[in-house]
C-alpha cells in the first residue's frame, strides 16, 4: 500500500509548476507549461530501505529502470499516472528528512545541508491523499520516495517533447503496473471478476454481473457485486450489458456500452470518454459476451435464421465500426513462418476466433463452421499478448490445484501468490496460499449459481485497488 502522507495545514502549495520559498520568492522557474521535474530519469541506486519485508538486494533488478515525468503523465517504479498533478515547495534538506521520515541526512551520505525543493506527484482525478515525493538535489539528481523506500534517480534527457515522453509511458505502463507488489507484501490488491450465467429457458439468455474482491494483507477486506459488467478502461470504467428485445417475432440482442465514471466525476475536458452509449446489434441474432478486457471484447453470435454460431473479437473503443480482428493480429513472426494446421482451418473465415478459459489461462481458439448449424472449436496454440490480458498466468500449476480439490473448474492466483480464487461447481471460494501449500479452509465463499463462467478477470494493485473499490462501491 502506498504510504499515506497527510499535508501539514501550514504548508503553502502552488498548483502547476511554480517553485517557491517559504517567503514566496521564486527560486527556479521551469519552462512555460513544463512540470518542475520534467524529463526522462533513470533509477541509479537504492539510498534507503526501511521496509523489512524487502531484501535490499532485490533492488538490483530495478537499477537502470526509467522514471518519466511529462506535463500530462508520469511513470514511476511501480505506478503510472495518466493525468498527473505536480505541487512543489522549497525546503531545507535536513529538516524535511528528519520531520517527515525521521532520517538524518548524513546517514544517507549527504555532506551538505542544502535548500532543495520537493515535488508531490499525484493523480489529478483521485480523491485520495496518495502521492509520490521527489526531492531534486541538483540539476540532474533527485530522490524518489515510495513506501519507506528512497531511490536516487538521474536525469538523462530533459529535451524530449511531451509527445515522445508520453509514447514511452504508453509502451511501459503495463510493465510498470505489474510491479505493484514490488514495494512490499502489504501493497493493496483487488480482483475484478466478470461472470456470465446461462439461464434455463428454451431460448438461451445470459445474465452478467461483476464481483470485486478487495484484499488486505492475508484476508478478504470487502466483496462487492453489481449487475452487468464493469470494465476498467484507460479513463475510468465502462458498463457493458446485452439487452434483449422481441418485437413481431424478431429478436434483437443489443450490446450496450456506457461510460460509468460515477465516483471520479472530474475528468479533464479533453479526456477521450464516451459521451453517448455505444450500441451493437443484428436482427434475429442472439449475442453473448465470451470475454472482455480493457481493449477487446469477444462476442459469440447465434443466427436464428441459419443456426450458425460465429465468433468475433472487436476493439472495444471502436466496436461501432464493426471491424472484427483478423487472426494475423495475434501472430508473431515465428508463427507466420511456421505452417500451422489450425490456422489453415481459418482460411475460409479468418475472423472466426475467440478467447476462452482453459486450465486457468485465457487462450485463443478458432472455430470451423460445419453443416446443419454444427461447429468445431480448436485451440490455436498462440500466446495472447499482454495487451489482451495483463495477468494471464497461474503461479500454481492447475494440476496441483486439481489435486487440492478436483471439483475446481477455474482458478486465479493473486500476483503476490497469497490468494487462490476458485470457481467450484456453483461456488466462488477464496483460499490462503501458504508456504506449505494451499490452506484447505476457505476464507470466503459465495453462491454464483450453476452454468456460470468467467468472462473477465482483472487485477488491481497499489492505489488502483482502492480506486476500483470506490468505483464499484459507488455503483
PDB file of C-alpha atoms in Angstrom, residues 52-271:
ATOM      1  CA  UNK A  52      11.861  -5.174   6.471  1.00  0.00           C
ATOM      2  CA  UNK A  53       9.674  -7.211   4.094  1.00  0.00           C
ATOM      3  CA  UNK A  54      12.006  -6.411   1.211  1.00  0.00           C
ATOM      4  CA  UNK A  55      15.568  -7.620   0.795  1.00  0.00           C
ATOM      5  CA  UNK A  56      17.565  -4.627  -0.434  1.00  0.00           C
ATOM      6  CA  UNK A  57      19.493  -6.958  -2.744  1.00  0.00           C
ATOM      7  CA  UNK A  58      16.455  -7.340  -4.994  1.00  0.00           C
ATOM      8  CA  UNK A  59      16.624  -3.660  -5.947  1.00  0.00           C
ATOM      9  CA  UNK A  60      19.423  -4.535  -8.337  1.00  0.00           C
ATOM     10  CA  UNK A  61      16.602  -5.602 -10.671  1.00  0.00           C
ATOM     11  CA  UNK A  62      15.257  -2.041 -10.955  1.00  0.00           C
ATOM     12  CA  UNK A  63      18.535  -0.167 -11.237  1.00  0.00           C
ATOM     13  CA  UNK A  64      18.509   1.358 -14.710  1.00  0.00           C
ATOM     14  CA  UNK A  65      14.688   1.471 -14.890  1.00  0.00           C
ATOM     15  CA  UNK A  66      13.254   4.648 -16.379  1.00  0.00           C
ATOM     16  CA  UNK A  67      11.210   7.174 -14.396  1.00  0.00           C
ATOM     17  CA  UNK A  68       9.416   9.706 -16.603  1.00  0.00           C
ATOM     18  CA  UNK A  69       7.619  12.958 -15.864  1.00  0.00           C
ATOM     19  CA  UNK A  70       5.840  14.654 -18.751  1.00  0.00           C
ATOM     20  CA  UNK A  71       3.452  17.558 -18.336  1.00  0.00           C
ATOM     21  CA  UNK A  72       0.486  15.197 -18.651  1.00  0.00           C
ATOM     22  CA  UNK A  73       1.579  11.794 -17.340  1.00  0.00           C
ATOM     23  CA  UNK A  74       4.146  10.127 -15.127  1.00  0.00           C
ATOM     24  CA  UNK A  75       5.795   6.726 -14.953  1.00  0.00           C
ATOM     25  CA  UNK A  76       7.419   5.653 -11.693  1.00  0.00           C
ATOM     26  CA  UNK A  77       8.896   2.496 -10.216  1.00  0.00           C
ATOM     27  CA  UNK A  78       5.569   0.718  -9.831  1.00  0.00           C
ATOM     28  CA  UNK A  79       2.998   3.338 -10.694  1.00  0.00           C
ATOM     29  CA  UNK A  80       1.534   5.028 -13.753  1.00  0.00           C
ATOM     30  CA  UNK A  81      -0.464   8.252 -13.553  1.00  0.00           C
ATOM     31  CA  UNK A  82      -2.495   9.208 -16.610  1.00  0.00           C
ATOM     32  CA  UNK A  83      -3.490  12.721 -15.544  1.00  0.00           C
ATOM     33  CA  UNK A  84      -0.708  13.954 -13.305  1.00  0.00           C
ATOM     34  CA  UNK A  85      -0.637  16.939 -10.956  1.00  0.00           C
ATOM     35  CA  UNK A  86       2.598  18.472  -9.638  1.00  0.00           C
ATOM     36  CA  UNK A  87       2.816  20.594  -6.469  1.00  0.00           C
ATOM     37  CA  UNK A  88       6.159  21.885  -5.198  1.00  0.00           C
ATOM     38  CA  UNK A  89       7.707  23.824  -2.338  1.00  0.00           C
ATOM     39  CA  UNK A  90      11.151  24.831  -1.151  1.00  0.00           C
ATOM     40  CA  UNK A  91      12.598  23.047   1.941  1.00  0.00           C
ATOM     41  CA  UNK A  92      15.807  22.548   3.901  1.00  0.00           C
ATOM     42  CA  UNK A  93      17.002  19.003   3.254  1.00  0.00           C
ATOM     43  CA  UNK A  94      17.917  18.104   6.840  1.00  0.00           C
ATOM     44  CA  UNK A  95      14.672  19.391   8.342  1.00  0.00           C
ATOM     45  CA  UNK A  96      12.494  17.779   5.736  1.00  0.00           C
ATOM     46  CA  UNK A  97      14.100  14.339   6.003  1.00  0.00           C
ATOM     47  CA  UNK A  98      14.021  14.441   9.784  1.00  0.00           C
ATOM     48  CA  UNK A  99      10.497  15.764  10.268  1.00  0.00           C
ATOM     49  CA  UNK A 100       8.904  13.738   7.512  1.00  0.00           C
ATOM     50  CA  UNK A 101      10.819  10.455   7.586  1.00  0.00           C
ATOM     51  CA  UNK A 102      12.810  10.573  10.852  1.00  0.00           C
ATOM     52  CA  UNK A 103      16.035  10.246   8.860  1.00  0.00           C
ATOM     53  CA  UNK A 104      19.322  12.045   9.474  1.00  0.00           C
ATOM     54  CA  UNK A 105      20.506  13.410   6.150  1.00  0.00           C
ATOM     55  CA  UNK A 106      24.109  12.460   6.990  1.00  0.00           C
ATOM     56  CA  UNK A 107      23.018   8.828   7.374  1.00  0.00           C
ATOM     57  CA  UNK A 108      22.142   8.927   3.678  1.00  0.00           C
ATOM     58  CA  UNK A 109      25.647  10.062   2.794  1.00  0.00           C
ATOM     59  CA  UNK A 110      24.936  13.773   2.269  1.00  0.00           C
ATOM     60  CA  UNK A 111      27.587  16.194   3.468  1.00  0.00           C
ATOM     61  CA  UNK A 112      25.858  19.481   2.599  1.00  0.00           C
ATOM     62  CA  UNK A 113      22.593  20.580   4.177  1.00  0.00           C
ATOM     63  CA  UNK A 114      21.220  22.359   1.138  1.00  0.00           C
ATOM     64  CA  UNK A 115      17.968  24.128   0.444  1.00  0.00           C
ATOM     65  CA  UNK A 116      16.110  21.975  -2.102  1.00  0.00           C
ATOM     66  CA  UNK A 117      12.618  21.705  -3.485  1.00  0.00           C
ATOM     67  CA  UNK A 118      10.250  18.775  -3.093  1.00  0.00           C
ATOM     68  CA  UNK A 119       7.645  17.943  -5.708  1.00  0.00           C
ATOM     69  CA  UNK A 120       4.478  15.982  -4.916  1.00  0.00           C
ATOM     70  CA  UNK A 121       3.302  13.830  -7.824  1.00  0.00           C
ATOM     71  CA  UNK A 122      -0.366  12.813  -7.656  1.00  0.00           C
ATOM     72  CA  UNK A 123      -3.384  11.798  -9.728  1.00  0.00           C
ATOM     73  CA  UNK A 124      -5.438  14.880 -10.565  1.00  0.00           C
ATOM     74  CA  UNK A 125      -8.626  12.769 -10.755  1.00  0.00           C
ATOM     75  CA  UNK A 126      -8.222  10.903  -7.474  1.00  0.00           C
ATOM     76  CA  UNK A 127      -9.789  11.954  -4.197  1.00  0.00           C
ATOM     77  CA  UNK A 128      -7.072  10.090  -2.299  1.00  0.00           C
ATOM     78  CA  UNK A 129      -4.204  11.770  -0.486  1.00  0.00           C
ATOM     79  CA  UNK A 130      -1.732   9.346  -2.048  1.00  0.00           C
ATOM     80  CA  UNK A 131       1.208  10.908  -3.811  1.00  0.00           C
ATOM     81  CA  UNK A 132       4.853  10.324  -4.609  1.00  0.00           C
ATOM     82  CA  UNK A 133       7.576  12.669  -3.448  1.00  0.00           C
ATOM     83  CA  UNK A 134      10.618  13.736  -5.438  1.00  0.00           C
ATOM     84  CA  UNK A 135      13.364  15.866  -3.868  1.00  0.00           C
ATOM     85  CA  UNK A 136      15.543  17.445  -6.516  1.00  0.00           C
ATOM     86  CA  UNK A 137      19.077  17.703  -5.165  1.00  0.00           C
ATOM     87  CA  UNK A 138      20.646  19.274  -8.239  1.00  0.00           C
ATOM     88  CA  UNK A 139      20.058  19.811 -11.935  1.00  0.00           C
ATOM     89  CA  UNK A 140      20.487  16.120 -12.748  1.00  0.00           C
ATOM     90  CA  UNK A 141      19.989  14.277  -9.440  1.00  0.00           C
ATOM     91  CA  UNK A 142      16.886  13.662  -7.302  1.00  0.00           C
ATOM     92  CA  UNK A 143      15.471  11.366  -4.602  1.00  0.00           C
ATOM     93  CA  UNK A 144      12.277   9.377  -5.190  1.00  0.00           C
ATOM     94  CA  UNK A 145      10.331   8.346  -2.060  1.00  0.00           C
ATOM     95  CA  UNK A 146       7.875   5.452  -2.066  1.00  0.00           C
ATOM     96  CA  UNK A 147       6.542   3.421   0.880  1.00  0.00           C
ATOM     97  CA  UNK A 148       9.652   3.655   3.016  1.00  0.00           C
ATOM     98  CA  UNK A 149      11.995   3.324   0.060  1.00  0.00           C
ATOM     99  CA  UNK A 150      14.329   6.085  -1.124  1.00  0.00           C
ATOM    100  CA  UNK A 151      15.827   5.767  -4.588  1.00  0.00           C
ATOM    101  CA  UNK A 152      18.282   8.053  -6.323  1.00  0.00           C
ATOM    102  CA  UNK A 153      17.315   8.986  -9.867  1.00  0.00           C
ATOM    103  CA  UNK A 154      19.488  10.644 -12.506  1.00  0.00           C
ATOM    104  CA  UNK A 155      18.201  12.954 -15.222  1.00  0.00           C
ATOM    105  CA  UNK A 156      19.194  11.630 -18.638  1.00  0.00           C
ATOM    106  CA  UNK A 157      17.058  13.725 -21.004  1.00  0.00           C
ATOM    107  CA  UNK A 158      15.188  16.972 -20.389  1.00  0.00           C
ATOM    108  CA  UNK A 159      14.904  17.992 -24.043  1.00  0.00           C
ATOM    109  CA  UNK A 160      12.386  15.391 -25.226  1.00  0.00           C
ATOM    110  CA  UNK A 161       8.987  16.848 -26.012  1.00  0.00           C
ATOM    111  CA  UNK A 162       5.767  15.787 -24.311  1.00  0.00           C
ATOM    112  CA  UNK A 163       4.617  13.649 -27.229  1.00  0.00           C
ATOM    113  CA  UNK A 164       7.740  11.471 -27.182  1.00  0.00           C
ATOM    114  CA  UNK A 165       7.684  11.115 -23.407  1.00  0.00           C
ATOM    115  CA  UNK A 166       4.012  10.103 -23.471  1.00  0.00           C
ATOM    116  CA  UNK A 167       4.729   7.491 -26.161  1.00  0.00           C
ATOM    117  CA  UNK A 168       7.369   5.893 -23.928  1.00  0.00           C
ATOM    118  CA  UNK A 169       4.990   5.956 -20.963  1.00  0.00           C
ATOM    119  CA  UNK A 170       2.214   4.309 -23.001  1.00  0.00           C
ATOM    120  CA  UNK A 171       4.533   1.456 -24.002  1.00  0.00           C
ATOM    121  CA  UNK A 172       5.844   0.874 -20.486  1.00  0.00           C
ATOM    122  CA  UNK A 173       2.797   1.437 -18.276  1.00  0.00           C
ATOM    123  CA  UNK A 174       1.571  -2.184 -18.213  1.00  0.00           C
ATOM    124  CA  UNK A 175       5.038  -3.454 -17.360  1.00  0.00           C
ATOM    125  CA  UNK A 176       5.307  -0.928 -14.523  1.00  0.00           C
ATOM    126  CA  UNK A 177       1.874  -1.700 -13.059  1.00  0.00           C
ATOM    127  CA  UNK A 178       2.857  -5.357 -12.763  1.00  0.00           C
ATOM    128  CA  UNK A 179       5.364  -4.250 -10.125  1.00  0.00           C
ATOM    129  CA  UNK A 180       2.523  -3.324  -7.777  1.00  0.00           C
ATOM    130  CA  UNK A 181       3.772  -5.781  -5.174  1.00  0.00           C
ATOM    131  CA  UNK A 182       7.415  -4.812  -5.537  1.00  0.00           C
ATOM    132  CA  UNK A 183       7.438  -2.383  -2.622  1.00  0.00           C
ATOM    133  CA  UNK A 184       6.290  -4.876  -0.037  1.00  0.00           C
ATOM    134  CA  UNK A 185       3.776  -7.582   0.791  1.00  0.00           C
ATOM    135  CA  UNK A 186       1.400  -5.002   2.296  1.00  0.00           C
ATOM    136  CA  UNK A 187       0.632  -3.434  -1.075  1.00  0.00           C
ATOM    137  CA  UNK A 188      -3.099  -3.256  -1.728  1.00  0.00           C
ATOM    138  CA  UNK A 189      -4.692  -5.517  -4.283  1.00  0.00           C
ATOM    139  CA  UNK A 190      -8.128  -6.174  -5.698  1.00  0.00           C
ATOM    140  CA  UNK A 191      -9.616  -8.701  -8.122  1.00  0.00           C
ATOM    141  CA  UNK A 192     -12.340  -7.868 -10.612  1.00  0.00           C
ATOM    142  CA  UNK A 193     -14.254 -10.885 -11.881  1.00  0.00           C
ATOM    143  CA  UNK A 194     -16.862 -10.748 -14.642  1.00  0.00           C
ATOM    144  CA  UNK A 195     -19.331 -13.641 -14.588  1.00  0.00           C
ATOM    145  CA  UNK A 196     -21.851 -14.910 -17.121  1.00  0.00           C
ATOM    146  CA  UNK A 197     -24.704 -17.252 -16.185  1.00  0.00           C
ATOM    147  CA  UNK A 198     -26.865 -19.035 -18.743  1.00  0.00           C
ATOM    148  CA  UNK A 199     -30.498 -19.326 -17.706  1.00  0.00           C
ATOM    149  CA  UNK A 200     -32.518 -22.468 -18.272  1.00  0.00           C
ATOM    150  CA  UNK A 201     -35.049 -21.115 -20.749  1.00  0.00           C
ATOM    151  CA  UNK A 202     -35.869 -22.649 -24.128  1.00  0.00           C
ATOM    152  CA  UNK A 203     -34.373 -19.589 -25.824  1.00  0.00           C
ATOM    153  CA  UNK A 204     -30.879 -19.157 -24.261  1.00  0.00           C
ATOM    154  CA  UNK A 205     -30.365 -15.968 -22.281  1.00  0.00           C
ATOM    155  CA  UNK A 206     -27.399 -14.835 -20.233  1.00  0.00           C
ATOM    156  CA  UNK A 207     -27.090 -12.712 -17.133  1.00  0.00           C
ATOM    157  CA  UNK A 208     -23.890 -10.775 -16.403  1.00  0.00           C
ATOM    158  CA  UNK A 209     -22.561  -9.466 -13.129  1.00  0.00           C
ATOM    159  CA  UNK A 210     -19.305  -8.176 -11.691  1.00  0.00           C
ATOM    160  CA  UNK A 211     -17.689  -9.201  -8.412  1.00  0.00           C
ATOM    161  CA  UNK A 212     -14.894  -7.070  -6.947  1.00  0.00           C
ATOM    162  CA  UNK A 213     -12.800  -8.565  -4.144  1.00  0.00           C
ATOM    163  CA  UNK A 214     -10.683  -6.135  -2.098  1.00  0.00           C
ATOM    164  CA  UNK A 215      -7.857  -7.855  -0.211  1.00  0.00           C
ATOM    165  CA  UNK A 216      -5.865  -6.639   2.767  1.00  0.00           C
ATOM    166  CA  UNK A 217      -2.719  -8.489   3.846  1.00  0.00           C
ATOM    167  CA  UNK A 218      -3.842 -12.112   4.429  1.00  0.00           C
ATOM    168  CA  UNK A 219      -7.600 -11.820   4.282  1.00  0.00           C
ATOM    169  CA  UNK A 220     -10.574 -10.547   2.307  1.00  0.00           C
ATOM    170  CA  UNK A 221     -11.417  -6.958   3.226  1.00  0.00           C
ATOM    171  CA  UNK A 222     -14.663  -6.495   1.266  1.00  0.00           C
ATOM    172  CA  UNK A 223     -16.607  -8.081  -1.590  1.00  0.00           C
ATOM    173  CA  UNK A 224     -18.838  -6.022  -3.859  1.00  0.00           C
ATOM    174  CA  UNK A 225     -21.258  -7.267  -6.517  1.00  0.00           C
ATOM    175  CA  UNK A 226     -23.067  -5.264  -9.201  1.00  0.00           C
ATOM    176  CA  UNK A 227     -25.247  -6.159 -12.167  1.00  0.00           C
ATOM    177  CA  UNK A 228     -23.744  -6.011 -15.663  1.00  0.00           C
ATOM    178  CA  UNK A 229     -20.035  -5.963 -16.478  1.00  0.00           C
ATOM    179  CA  UNK A 230     -17.945  -3.130 -15.050  1.00  0.00           C
ATOM    180  CA  UNK A 231     -14.867  -2.979 -17.279  1.00  0.00           C
ATOM    181  CA  UNK A 232     -11.801  -0.871 -16.314  1.00  0.00           C
ATOM    182  CA  UNK A 233     -10.707   1.407 -19.145  1.00  0.00           C
ATOM    183  CA  UNK A 234      -7.913   3.955 -19.527  1.00  0.00           C
ATOM    184  CA  UNK A 235     -10.217   6.764 -18.403  1.00  0.00           C
ATOM    185  CA  UNK A 236     -12.400   5.054 -15.822  1.00  0.00           C
ATOM    186  CA  UNK A 237     -14.980   2.282 -16.162  1.00  0.00           C
ATOM    187  CA  UNK A 238     -17.412   1.191 -18.849  1.00  0.00           C
ATOM    188  CA  UNK A 239     -20.641  -0.614 -18.029  1.00  0.00           C
ATOM    189  CA  UNK A 240     -21.447  -3.335 -20.565  1.00  0.00           C
ATOM    190  CA  UNK A 241     -24.569  -5.404 -20.927  1.00  0.00           C
ATOM    191  CA  UNK A 242     -26.715  -7.193 -23.517  1.00  0.00           C
ATOM    192  CA  UNK A 243     -30.415  -6.280 -23.627  1.00  0.00           C
ATOM    193  CA  UNK A 244     -32.896  -8.469 -25.484  1.00  0.00           C
ATOM    194  CA  UNK A 245     -35.807  -7.032 -27.413  1.00  0.00           C
ATOM    195  CA  UNK A 246     -38.519  -9.127 -29.080  1.00  0.00           C
ATOM    196  CA  UNK A 247     -40.945  -7.495 -31.495  1.00  0.00           C
ATOM    197  CA  UNK A 248     -43.045  -9.064 -34.233  1.00  0.00           C
ATOM    198  CA  UNK A 249     -41.227 -12.370 -33.841  1.00  0.00           C
ATOM    199  CA  UNK A 250     -37.849 -10.688 -34.437  1.00  0.00           C
ATOM    200  CA  UNK A 251     -35.235 -10.910 -31.686  1.00  0.00           C
ATOM    201  CA  UNK A 252     -32.580  -8.249 -31.192  1.00  0.00           C
ATOM    202  CA  UNK A 253     -29.787  -8.775 -28.684  1.00  0.00           C
ATOM    203  CA  UNK A 254     -28.381  -5.285 -28.253  1.00  0.00           C
ATOM    204  CA  UNK A 255     -24.898  -4.835 -26.793  1.00  0.00           C
ATOM    205  CA  UNK A 256     -24.750  -1.539 -24.861  1.00  0.00           C
ATOM    206  CA  UNK A 257     -21.523   0.106 -23.672  1.00  0.00           C
ATOM    207  CA  UNK A 258     -21.833   3.138 -21.398  1.00  0.00           C
ATOM    208  CA  UNK A 259     -19.347   5.372 -19.643  1.00  0.00           C
ATOM    209  CA  UNK A 260     -19.618   4.781 -15.910  1.00  0.00           C
ATOM    210  CA  UNK A 261     -17.302   7.237 -14.140  1.00  0.00           C
ATOM    211  CA  UNK A 262     -19.656   7.769 -11.228  1.00  0.00           C
ATOM    212  CA  UNK A 263     -17.108   8.186  -8.465  1.00  0.00           C
ATOM    213  CA  UNK A 264     -14.425  10.032 -10.436  1.00  0.00           C
ATOM    214  CA  UNK A 265     -16.692  12.768 -11.735  1.00  0.00           C
ATOM    215  CA  UNK A 266     -13.990  15.314 -12.504  1.00  0.00           C
ATOM    216  CA  UNK A 267     -12.073  14.430 -15.641  1.00  0.00           C
ATOM    217  CA  UNK A 268     -10.164  16.734 -17.982  1.00  0.00           C
ATOM    218  CA  UNK A 269     -12.223  18.296 -20.775  1.00  0.00           C
ATOM    219  CA  UNK A 270     -10.038  16.732 -23.458  1.00  0.00           C
ATOM    220  CA  UNK A 271     -10.301  13.228 -21.991  1.00  0.00           C
TER     221      UNK A 271
END
